[in-house]
Amino acid sequence: MLIVMRPDATAQDIERVNDEIRRRGWQPHAIPGGTRTAVGITGNPGAVEPEPFRVLPGVADAVAISQPFKLVSREVKPDDTQLRIGDLTIGGSAFHVIAGPCSVESREQILSTAHAVKKAGATMLRGGAFKPRTSPYEFQGLKGDGLALLAEARQETGLLVTTEVKDTATLQAVADTTDILQIGARNMQNFSLLEAVGDLRKPVMLKRGMSATIKELLMAAEYIVARGNTQVILCERGIRTFETMTRNTLDLNAVPMLKALSHLPVFVDPSHGIGVRKAVPAMMRAATAVGADGIIVEVHPDPPRAKSDGAQSLDFSEFEKSMNEVRAIAQAMGREVVRLG
Amino acid sequence: MLIVMRPDATAQDIERVNDEIRRRGWQPHAIPGGTRTAVGITGNPGAVEPEPFRVLPGVADAVAISQPFKLVSREVKPDDTQLRIGDLTIGGSAFHVIAGPCSVESREQILSTAHAVKKAGATMLRGGAFKPRTSPYEFQGLKGDGLALLAEARQETGLLVTTEVKDTATLQAVADTTDILQIGARNMQNFSLLEAVGDLRKPVMLKRGMSATIKELLMAAEYIVARGNTQVILCERGIRTFETMTRNTLDLNAVPMLKALSHLPVFVDPSHGIGVRKAVPAMMRAATAVGADGIIVEVHPDPPRAKSDGAQSLDFSEFEKSMNEVRAIAQAMGREVVRLG
Amino acid sequence: MLIVMRPDATAQDIERVNDEIRRRGWQPHAIPGGTRTAVGITGNPGAVEPEPFRVLPGVADAVAISQPFKLVSREVKPDDTQLRIGDLTIGGSAFHVIAGPCSVESREQILSTAHAVKKAGATMLRGGAFKPRTSPYEFQGLKGDGLALLAEARQETGLLVTTEVKDTATLQAVADTTDILQIGARNMQNFSLLEAVGDLRKPVMLKRGMSATIKELLMAAEYIVARGNTQVILCERGIRTFETMTRNTLDLNAVPMLKALSHLPVFVDPSHGIGVRKAVPAMMRAATAVGADGIIVEVHPDPPRAKSDGAQSLDFSEFEKSMNEVRAIAQAMGREVVRLG
Amino acid sequence: MLIVMRPDATAQDIERVNDEIRRRGWQPHAIPGGTRTAVGITGNPGAVEPEPFRVLPGVADAVAISQPFKLVSREVKPDDTQLRIGDLTIGGSAFHVIAGPCSVESREQILSTAHAVKKAGATMLRGGAFKPRTSPYEFQGLKGDGLALLAEARQETGLLVTTEVKDTATLQAVADTTDILQIGARNMQNFSLLEAVGDLRKPVMLKRGMSATIKELLMAAEYIVARGNTQVILCERGIRTFETMTRNTLDLNAVPMLKALSHLPVFVDPSHGIGVRKAVPAMMRAATAVGADGIIVEVHPDPPRAKSDGAQSLDFSEFEKSMNEVRAIAQAMGREVVRLG
């Protein structure tokens, strides 16, 4: 159930609605929009009677929500959510490119990459510090040292920084350092971690699990938003199918579906999505054309020598060349690829 | 094994190579390229000794082919294959849009659609006459009458015509009427049908089976080319995955992979690929940006009343609007969306 | 719609029902059961009014069918279909084992295998003569010579014989030689071939396509039964999933689902299903325990030297050992593994 | 690398080997077998030279391990691992049935179920206290109260108890109460949780992720064993495929593959595997026949009223009937379904 307030409703009107919801033992969630506020209800065991709400002052309507996800649904909030991070806005007509290595490996590696991707037009730097790996014997990241190097790279270049948070134990340290927290594909249904980032007030990029449906991705985002953290970016990064020639199957179909169902921004990770270096530029172009709000791309000074994901990382000149293509397509779409000043 | 001839090799030199191949009980396949001819060998039970060929007059080199597909491989023919159909060229910098209804339903329906899609910028008309359907109780197409209506639409508009061939029994009738034969996803490994179209000298659009790997699609194309019909267009049309919100999962990843592995032109079918009308335009844009040589789109005068595939068909105005987007992206890619005069 | 006749209905009563159905332009399908006959209706464009049929003499009831498949549905025919082939009955409490090589390779190979599998307890011999192969350059079978060798093996051993029919062109030759026609996984939705075998009056084993849903398998069977050939055996043979360690994923879940939805007998092909020789015996046991009516197993005198499917074929002693396990489990299930006299 | 000790090697010999391994900065893992001990090496960056180990006293051989998983591999430990829990042994010829509700819902529900499943022949009780749910608005379990009720049920019936551990925050509480810790499918690659249970010395049942390969399941188990907890049971519980008629696709193929590759016991969860109540008994039988060491089944006093998974839970009489079938098949396999005294 969604209580839609009138454009001229007062803060007092909204609080009155909240009280009525709480009085029934449920939780109200205020959802500010462009011209008016709506109040979502969660915690209700079944259908909610609309009449008692429709008669309250300032209430325009009370409408049923047909989707199992509520707060992330476009039914609840028709206009696009835009995130404000530092001086940047994510969502709307802006298109952002996040770039950087799979793992932070050394000071020189991360700093040289930061400068190169900034020059080519990225606004944010990616780089893993705590790495979830299939094998316990593989490189697990530089951990705290990696975070410190990311902070230094931000300091030097002005790029915003994003890195994956692997568990609740390291969440605070990661949150203190980065501008956007990444939840990786393997953790998309780690509900305890989702709740923990939901309790923060920091942007989160939530990656689709490798066998998660589009609906499950939205339900996972709902876990975060239901705790009050509304700054969520959805990210398509490839699903697992029968095809073995590509590492995953980047499911660009998810982008228009997610945009139709949800007001949250949607990014695409072409690097993990196809997992084949020479084919990444084609998927960067397609992700731009399909209507994503940004892409996140793996770039490394020397891909064949990368400690992880070398097979899918671009080198600096490949990235620069691809950025030109991305810019041309974004322009054809009426969007602007944002650059740092 | 591929025998690469020198640029100045004579027809006699090539024939000499063919003779040597046939003498061993194998088949030669001449593959003309931009500056020189190569001769592929099939039918050899194991590895071929290169030396006896390298010493023949006009032979530049004899190289082993590492892929199980040979004649369709870019190893065998590095430059893109371009198909000449009527006045049109498929492949190269040209980008083509094929459009029309799932099924030919009536004279008025197919003629009005043909005029509308031509006006919007399509060069070819699609429309099913013999329809393979999951249920024996569903509409199976107008059959011969459908072919006649397609011929009439071509006559009236100048659009080239493509329709699906369902079996060997109706192959000749379909081949007599259409400019491009379509092999549907369910028939991608109907090897007897592949051999039969391989014996014709007519362009074939081969659609990827819904659980076929990229390699299997190329092997299926090899069946056609091995019989001497080199005019093959590959078509990605969506694969079957766990996701149920979309009808199929359009696998755009296949496009750069196919272009890297094969010299054949690659088309994309966004309509079957995603199967959701409102999301088809996004996939048309993405298919253009990913590097396909064309798209094939379902368009119907009144989608909700279509006898088949109404849920994924665009109406005339949606198609026209999408064509503008496709043109803008093709232009950003340095490609031209071909129009009829 | 299903017209259920009373137990004491006469042939004349049934004919009267058929006439009423035909008079409306639809097709009646008499479905004889243990104690009474039912008449299925196909060809009706929408829902059928039950009243005009309920008042006819000998009619017990007229009931709507909720599944898209009709004639193969257990709603239409609650008791199990049993096939009578020669002296053997398939279905009911009988459990049958079909065994033999992937391909007929030579007289000695097929005869020695026939004797060995008969001795171990098989009632039927399998062996491919016309082989659909992914590559045009692989062994395509001995064709007519293979059929002749299968006939000789039947003559010598008394085993029934089954082989795959690949296309309509070779259907008659295959039908003349074999006791059960196999439709392979790649042809499950080759509707023209399904219609052609539907016009015969000969048992057909229909294998599930590698990405076919359970419902699509039943719809494919409906194509055959709707043409009047009711002697259909369904066969689960493994589906395509993301797992690569096994050739396919044998989906034993399909067996109880098919048995619940349909009255047709269900077989399982553990050899193609898992595709790993050392694991085939485990899947033979599981297929027996899950409730299949029989299994079809690849056996070869010398698997490492087989021309096809050697990696999944048992040798004679492995097969004999596995048969003992299958018998023990069938007995625990209250079923008998049928042997030839 | 695996250092295989001679049967007469002393504790001192083994310690000497450990020292040599540690001196190089690697970790030794002693793996006691029936007649001799082997020492696995992890932490080595590349291949290990065998010679320096072969010359040490008590060493029989030093052999390379070809699989990426080491400690869980049958290469490292050829004989089956048997777990001793209370008076029970898991693995070997024993076959165990774990049964109980999806969620602990009330004192009466869990106690009545415990008595019923014990009477029918289960040795262990399952029941969820901390429930990971796709939606934040669904029932999340009784948490601590649920654990207390499980403890009471164990006290009353003597059944061992197993429940899922959802995160590291609640791990200690769950470990204090239960005999076997379950890691659910969504947490199979929650590496921080795997490491935490690896630091305990308590049996762990590790469920296969819904899109995890067999190899990835073994790598996840390796995370636990590499921390010193060798008491791991693998559990197949259904994978995600294109089929929608069943909740998941129970992949019984995984059982013989896991048994061939690993020495760990393997259980099967037919309830989540197929997710259809009426079909669960067939999958219980198949899981027994395929060679699993036990099954874990959902049983509820009144399935249609269950707070979760009612659609796949058996009632008491269905479970009792199925247990008779399981016993008959286990006996045919030469295995005994263990009962409490």
PDB file of N, CA, C and O in Angstrom, chain D residues 209-259:
ATOM      1  N   GLY D 209      25.314 -24.209  -3.856  1.00  0.00           N
ATOM      2  CA  GLY D 209      24.635 -23.000  -4.323  1.00  0.00           C
ATOM      3  C   GLY D 209      23.796 -23.293  -5.545  1.00  0.00           C
ATOM      4  O   GLY D 209      24.088 -24.221  -6.305  1.00  0.00           O
ATOM      5  N   MET D 210      22.772 -22.484  -5.779  1.00  0.00           N
ATOM      6  CA  MET D 210      21.825 -22.863  -6.820  1.00  0.00           C
ATOM      7  C   MET D 210      22.385 -22.709  -8.223  1.00  0.00           C
ATOM      8  O   MET D 210      21.846 -23.268  -9.168  1.00  0.00           O
ATOM      9  N   SER D 211      23.487 -21.998  -8.356  1.00  0.00           N
ATOM     10  CA  SER D 211      24.153 -22.009  -9.667  1.00  0.00           C
ATOM     11  C   SER D 211      25.628 -22.351  -9.518  1.00  0.00           C
ATOM     12  O   SER D 211      26.436 -21.963 -10.356  1.00  0.00           O
ATOM     13  N   ALA D 212      25.960 -23.081  -8.469  1.00  0.00           N
ATOM     14  CA  ALA D 212      27.353 -23.468  -8.261  1.00  0.00           C
ATOM     15  C   ALA D 212      27.670 -24.741  -9.027  1.00  0.00           C
ATOM     16  O   ALA D 212      26.886 -25.686  -9.026  1.00  0.00           O
ATOM     17  N   THR D 213      28.834 -24.764  -9.643  1.00  0.00           N
ATOM     18  CA  THR D 213      29.281 -25.997 -10.272  1.00  0.00           C
ATOM     19  C   THR D 213      29.738 -26.975  -9.190  1.00  0.00           C
ATOM     20  O   THR D 213      29.967 -26.591  -8.037  1.00  0.00           O
ATOM     21  N   ILE D 214      29.881 -28.221  -9.590  1.00  0.00           N
ATOM     22  CA  ILE D 214      30.372 -29.257  -8.675  1.00  0.00           C
ATOM     23  C   ILE D 214      31.762 -28.865  -8.172  1.00  0.00           C
ATOM     24  O   ILE D 214      32.077 -29.013  -6.987  1.00  0.00           O
ATOM     25  N   LYS D 215      32.559 -28.329  -9.046  1.00  0.00           N
ATOM     26  CA  LYS D 215      33.904 -27.911  -8.653  1.00  0.00           C
ATOM     27  C   LYS D 215      33.864 -26.769  -7.643  1.00  0.00           C
ATOM     28  O   LYS D 215      34.629 -26.744  -6.676  1.00  0.00           O
ATOM     29  N   GLU D 216      32.962 -25.829  -7.844  1.00  0.00           N
ATOM     30  CA  GLU D 216      32.859 -24.716  -6.898  1.00  0.00           C
ATOM     31  C   GLU D 216      32.389 -25.178  -5.524  1.00  0.00           C
ATOM     32  O   GLU D 216      32.805 -24.632  -4.495  1.00  0.00           O
ATOM     33  N   LEU D 217      31.513 -26.174  -5.507  1.00  0.00           N
ATOM     34  CA  LEU D 217      31.091 -26.733  -4.211  1.00  0.00           C
ATOM     35  C   LEU D 217      32.298 -27.314  -3.483  1.00  0.00           C
ATOM     36  O   LEU D 217      32.488 -27.101  -2.273  1.00  0.00           O
ATOM     37  N   LEU D 218      33.126 -28.028  -4.221  1.00  0.00           N
ATOM     38  CA  LEU D 218      34.313 -28.626  -3.597  1.00  0.00           C
ATOM     39  C   LEU D 218      35.299 -27.542  -3.145  1.00  0.00           C
ATOM     40  O   LEU D 218      35.935 -27.669  -2.101  1.00  0.00           O
ATOM     41  N   MET D 219      35.414 -26.463  -3.922  1.00  0.00           N
ATOM     42  CA  MET D 219      36.300 -25.369  -3.509  1.00  0.00           C
ATOM     43  C   MET D 219      35.769 -24.709  -2.230  1.00  0.00           C
ATOM     44  O   MET D 219      36.538 -24.273  -1.373  1.00  0.00           O
ATOM     45  N   ALA D 220      34.444 -24.593  -2.121  1.00  0.00           N
ATOM     46  CA  ALA D 220      33.862 -24.005  -0.909  1.00  0.00           C
ATOM     47  C   ALA D 220      34.146 -24.900   0.297  1.00  0.00           C
ATOM     48  O   ALA D 220      34.471 -24.423   1.396  1.00  0.00           O
ATOM     49  N   ALA D 221      34.023 -26.224   0.102  1.00  0.00           N
ATOM     50  CA  ALA D 221      34.351 -27.156   1.186  1.00  0.00           C
ATOM     51  C   ALA D 221      35.826 -27.032   1.565  1.00  0.00           C
ATOM     52  O   ALA D 221      36.194 -27.121   2.749  1.00  0.00           O
ATOM     53  N   GLU D 222      36.655 -26.798   0.547  1.00  0.00           N
ATOM     54  CA  GLU D 222      38.091 -26.643   0.794  1.00  0.00           C
ATOM     55  C   GLU D 222      38.359 -25.469   1.750  1.00  0.00           C
ATOM     56  O   GLU D 222      39.260 -25.540   2.592  1.00  0.00           O
ATOM     57  N   TYR D 223      37.573 -24.389   1.613  1.00  0.00           N
ATOM     58  CA  TYR D 223      37.706 -23.247   2.537  1.00  0.00           C
ATOM     59  C   TYR D 223      37.549 -23.695   3.991  1.00  0.00           C
ATOM     60  O   TYR D 223      38.250 -23.221   4.882  1.00  0.00           O
ATOM     61  N   ILE D 224      36.605 -24.588   4.234  1.00  0.00           N
ATOM     62  CA  ILE D 224      36.338 -25.036   5.611  1.00  0.00           C
ATOM     63  C   ILE D 224      37.446 -25.966   6.083  1.00  0.00           C
ATOM     64  O   ILE D 224      37.995 -25.804   7.180  1.00  0.00           O
ATOM     65  N   VAL D 225      37.778 -26.934   5.247  1.00  0.00           N
ATOM     66  CA  VAL D 225      38.764 -27.948   5.648  1.00  0.00           C
ATOM     67  C   VAL D 225      40.149 -27.322   5.790  1.00  0.00           C
ATOM     68  O   VAL D 225      40.928 -27.708   6.671  1.00  0.00           O
ATOM     69  N   ALA D 226      40.429 -26.328   4.962  1.00  0.00           N
ATOM     70  CA  ALA D 226      41.749 -25.688   5.033  1.00  0.00           C
ATOM     71  C   ALA D 226      41.963 -24.975   6.368  1.00  0.00           C
ATOM     72  O   ALA D 226      43.106 -24.718   6.756  1.00  0.00           O
ATOM     73  N   ARG D 227      40.883 -24.639   7.065  1.00  0.00           N
ATOM     74  CA  ARG D 227      41.012 -24.035   8.396  1.00  0.00           C
ATOM     75  C   ARG D 227      41.048 -25.097   9.485  1.00  0.00           C
ATOM     76  O   ARG D 227      41.014 -24.765  10.671  1.00  0.00           O
ATOM     77  N   GLY D 228      41.018 -26.347   9.111  1.00  0.00           N
ATOM     78  CA  GLY D 228      41.185 -27.395  10.108  1.00  0.00           C
ATOM     79  C   GLY D 228      39.930 -28.146  10.493  1.00  0.00           C
ATOM     80  O   GLY D 228      39.993 -29.134  11.228  1.00  0.00           O
ATOM     81  N   ASN D 229      38.785 -27.719  10.004  1.00  0.00           N
ATOM     82  CA  ASN D 229      37.552 -28.444  10.320  1.00  0.00           C
ATOM     83  C   ASN D 229      37.284 -29.460   9.214  1.00  0.00           C
ATOM     84  O   ASN D 229      36.833 -29.100   8.124  1.00  0.00           O
ATOM     85  N   THR D 230      37.567 -30.711   9.494  1.00  0.00           N
ATOM     86  CA  THR D 230      37.471 -31.740   8.446  1.00  0.00           C
ATOM     87  C   THR D 230      36.103 -32.414   8.408  1.00  0.00           C
ATOM     88  O   THR D 230      35.868 -33.276   7.571  1.00  0.00           O
ATOM     89  N   GLN D 231      35.207 -32.020   9.330  1.00  0.00           N
ATOM     90  CA  GLN D 231      33.914 -32.704   9.416  1.00  0.00           C
ATOM     91  C   GLN D 231      32.887 -32.030   8.509  1.00  0.00           C
ATOM     92  O   GLN D 231      31.968 -31.362   8.980  1.00  0.00           O
ATOM     93  N   VAL D 232      33.022 -32.244   7.226  1.00  0.00           N
ATOM     94  CA  VAL D 232      32.146 -31.574   6.264  1.00  0.00           C
ATOM     95  C   VAL D 232      31.313 -32.611   5.524  1.00  0.00           C
ATOM     96  O   VAL D 232      31.834 -33.637   5.078  1.00  0.00           O
ATOM     97  N   ILE D 233      30.028 -32.338   5.416  1.00  0.00           N
ATOM     98  CA  ILE D 233      29.106 -33.135   4.599  1.00  0.00           C
ATOM     99  C   ILE D 233      28.680 -32.253   3.429  1.00  0.00           C
ATOM    100  O   ILE D 233      28.248 -31.118   3.634  1.00  0.00           O
ATOM    101  N   LEU D 234      28.790 -32.768   2.218  1.00  0.00           N
ATOM    102  CA  LEU D 234      28.332 -32.024   1.041  1.00  0.00           C
ATOM    103  C   LEU D 234      26.854 -32.322   0.826  1.00  0.00           C
ATOM    104  O   LEU D 234      26.404 -33.437   1.099  1.00  0.00           O
ATOM    105  N   CYS D 235      26.105 -31.357   0.338  1.00  0.00           N
ATOM    106  CA  CYS D 235      24.673 -31.597   0.122  1.00  0.00           C
ATOM    107  C   CYS D 235      24.188 -31.002  -1.201  1.00  0.00           C
ATOM    108  O   CYS D 235      24.242 -29.800  -1.416  1.00  0.00           O
ATOM    109  N   GLU D 236      23.703 -31.895  -2.064  1.00  0.00           N
ATOM    110  CA  GLU D 236      23.070 -31.476  -3.325  1.00  0.00           C
ATOM    111  C   GLU D 236      21.622 -31.115  -3.013  1.00  0.00           C
ATOM    112  O   GLU D 236      20.899 -31.900  -2.420  1.00  0.00           O
ATOM    113  N   ARG D 237      21.186 -29.927  -3.472  1.00  0.00           N
ATOM    114  CA  ARG D 237      19.825 -29.470  -3.125  1.00  0.00           C
ATOM    115  C   ARG D 237      19.082 -28.849  -4.292  1.00  0.00           C
ATOM    116  O   ARG D 237      18.096 -28.157  -4.090  1.00  0.00           O
ATOM    117  N   GLY D 238      19.567 -29.122  -5.491  1.00  0.00           N
ATOM    118  CA  GLY D 238      18.853 -28.593  -6.648  1.00  0.00           C
ATOM    119  C   GLY D 238      19.538 -27.368  -7.213  1.00  0.00           C
ATOM    120  O   GLY D 238      19.956 -26.499  -6.456  1.00  0.00           O
ATOM    121  N   ILE D 239      19.635 -27.319  -8.513  1.00  0.00           N
ATOM    122  CA  ILE D 239      20.254 -26.182  -9.188  1.00  0.00           C
ATOM    123  C   ILE D 239      19.192 -25.436  -9.992  1.00  0.00           C
ATOM    124  O   ILE D 239      18.082 -25.924 -10.188  1.00  0.00           O
ATOM    125  N   ARG D 240      19.564 -24.256 -10.416  1.00  0.00           N
ATOM    126  CA  ARG D 240      18.632 -23.422 -11.177  1.00  0.00           C
ATOM    127  C   ARG D 240      18.831 -23.676 -12.662  1.00  0.00           C
ATOM    128  O   ARG D 240      19.934 -23.507 -13.184  1.00  0.00           O
ATOM    129  N   THR D 241      17.759 -24.040 -13.327  1.00  0.00           N
ATOM    130  CA  THR D 241      17.808 -24.278 -14.776  1.00  0.00           C
ATOM    131  C   THR D 241      16.632 -23.539 -15.412  1.00  0.00           C
ATOM    132  O   THR D 241      15.914 -22.804 -14.731  1.00  0.00           O
ATOM    133  N   PHE D 242      16.412 -23.799 -16.693  1.00  0.00           N
ATOM    134  CA  PHE D 242      15.299 -23.146 -17.396  1.00  0.00           C
ATOM    135  C   PHE D 242      13.948 -23.749 -17.032  1.00  0.00           C
ATOM    136  O   PHE D 242      12.907 -23.169 -17.313  1.00  0.00           O
ATOM    137  N   GLU D 243      13.938 -24.944 -16.441  1.00  0.00           N
ATOM    138  CA  GLU D 243      12.671 -25.629 -16.155  1.00  0.00           C
ATOM    139  C   GLU D 243      11.937 -24.915 -15.023  1.00  0.00           C
ATOM    140  O   GLU D 243      12.530 -24.626 -13.987  1.00  0.00           O
ATOM    141  N   THR D 244      10.643 -24.631 -15.226  1.00  0.00           N
ATOM    142  CA  THR D 244       9.896 -23.886 -14.209  1.00  0.00           C
ATOM    143  C   THR D 244       8.844 -24.736 -13.510  1.00  0.00           C
ATOM    144  O   THR D 244       8.251 -24.294 -12.533  1.00  0.00           O
ATOM    145  N   MET D 245       8.595 -25.942 -14.009  1.00  0.00           N
ATOM    146  CA  MET D 245       7.556 -26.767 -13.395  1.00  0.00           C
ATOM    147  C   MET D 245       8.011 -27.296 -12.029  1.00  0.00           C
ATOM    148  O   MET D 245       7.194 -27.554 -11.153  1.00  0.00           O
ATOM    149  N   THR D 246       9.313 -27.474 -11.885  1.00  0.00           N
ATOM    150  CA  THR D 246       9.870 -27.848 -10.589  1.00  0.00           C
ATOM    151  C   THR D 246      10.562 -26.614 -10.005  1.00  0.00           C
ATOM    152  O   THR D 246      11.038 -25.756 -10.750  1.00  0.00           O
ATOM    153  N   ARG D 247      10.605 -26.528  -8.660  1.00  0.00           N
ATOM    154  CA  ARG D 247      11.179 -25.326  -8.028  1.00  0.00           C
ATOM    155  C   ARG D 247      12.651 -25.178  -8.386  1.00  0.00           C
ATOM    156  O   ARG D 247      13.136 -24.100  -8.696  1.00  0.00           O
ATOM    157  N   ASN D 248      13.385 -26.292  -8.285  1.00  0.00           N
ATOM    158  CA  ASN D 248      14.765 -26.363  -8.749  1.00  0.00           C
ATOM    159  C   ASN D 248      14.894 -27.641  -9.557  1.00  0.00           C
ATOM    160  O   ASN D 248      13.920 -28.379  -9.715  1.00  0.00           O
ATOM    161  N   THR D 249      16.087 -27.914 -10.055  1.00  0.00           N
ATOM    162  CA  THR D 249      16.351 -29.190 -10.720  1.00  0.00           C
ATOM    163  C   THR D 249      17.323 -29.957  -9.834  1.00  0.00           C
ATOM    164  O   THR D 249      18.521 -29.639  -9.804  1.00  0.00           O
ATOM    165  N   LEU D 250      16.800 -30.933  -9.087  1.00  0.00           N
ATOM    166  CA  LEU D 250      17.681 -31.727  -8.230  1.00  0.00           C
ATOM    167  C   LEU D 250      18.681 -32.438  -9.138  1.00  0.00           C
ATOM    168  O   LEU D 250      18.293 -33.201 -10.012  1.00  0.00           O
ATOM    169  N   ASP D 251      19.964 -32.179  -8.913  1.00  0.00           N
ATOM    170  CA  ASP D 251      20.987 -32.689  -9.831  1.00  0.00           C
ATOM    171  C   ASP D 251      21.635 -33.929  -9.220  1.00  0.00           C
ATOM    172  O   ASP D 251      22.709 -33.866  -8.627  1.00  0.00           O
ATOM    173  N   LEU D 252      20.972 -35.066  -9.387  1.00  0.00           N
ATOM    174  CA  LEU D 252      21.516 -36.292  -8.801  1.00  0.00           C
ATOM    175  C   LEU D 252      22.808 -36.722  -9.483  1.00  0.00           C
ATOM    176  O   LEU D 252      23.582 -37.497  -8.921  1.00  0.00           O
ATOM    177  N   ASN D 253      23.052 -36.213 -10.685  1.00  0.00           N
ATOM    178  CA  ASN D 253      24.323 -36.472 -11.354  1.00  0.00           C
ATOM    179  C   ASN D 253      25.504 -36.051 -10.480  1.00  0.00           C
ATOM    180  O   ASN D 253      26.592 -36.603 -10.579  1.00  0.00           O
ATOM    181  N   ALA D 254      25.265 -35.038  -9.645  1.00  0.00           N
ATOM    182  CA  ALA D 254      26.353 -34.538  -8.802  1.00  0.00           C
ATOM    183  C   ALA D 254      26.825 -35.593  -7.808  1.00  0.00           C
ATOM    184  O   ALA D 254      27.987 -35.574  -7.388  1.00  0.00           O
ATOM    185  N   VAL D 255      25.953 -36.508  -7.428  1.00  0.00           N
ATOM    186  CA  VAL D 255      26.328 -37.462  -6.379  1.00  0.00           C
ATOM    187  C   VAL D 255      27.465 -38.386  -6.819  1.00  0.00           C
ATOM    188  O   VAL D 255      28.507 -38.428  -6.157  1.00  0.00           O
ATOM    189  N   PRO D 256      27.312 -39.131  -7.941  1.00  0.00           N
ATOM    190  CA  PRO D 256      28.462 -39.961  -8.321  1.00  0.00           C
ATOM    191  C   PRO D 256      29.705 -39.140  -8.655  1.00  0.00           C
ATOM    192  O   PRO D 256      30.829 -39.600  -8.431  1.00  0.00           O
ATOM    193  N   MET D 257      29.526 -37.929  -9.179  1.00  0.00           N
ATOM    194  CA  MET D 257      30.700 -37.104  -9.485  1.00  0.00           C
ATOM    195  C   MET D 257      31.407 -36.692  -8.193  1.00  0.00           C
ATOM    196  O   MET D 257      32.639 -36.769  -8.095  1.00  0.00           O
ATOM    197  N   LEU D 258      30.651 -36.250  -7.204  1.00  0.00           N
ATOM    198  CA  LEU D 258      31.256 -35.845  -5.929  1.00  0.00           C
ATOM    199  C   LEU D 258      31.923 -37.028  -5.238  1.00  0.00           C
ATOM    200  O   LEU D 258      33.017 -36.905  -4.685  1.00  0.00           O
ATOM    201  N   LYS D 259      31.257 -38.187  -5.266  1.00  0.00           N
ATOM    202  CA  LYS D 259      31.836 -39.365  -4.610  1.00  0.00           C
ATOM    203  C   LYS D 259      33.142 -39.780  -5.299  1.00  0.00           C
ATOM    204  O   LYS D 259      34.050 -40.304  -4.649  1.00  0.00           O
TER     205      LYS D 259
END
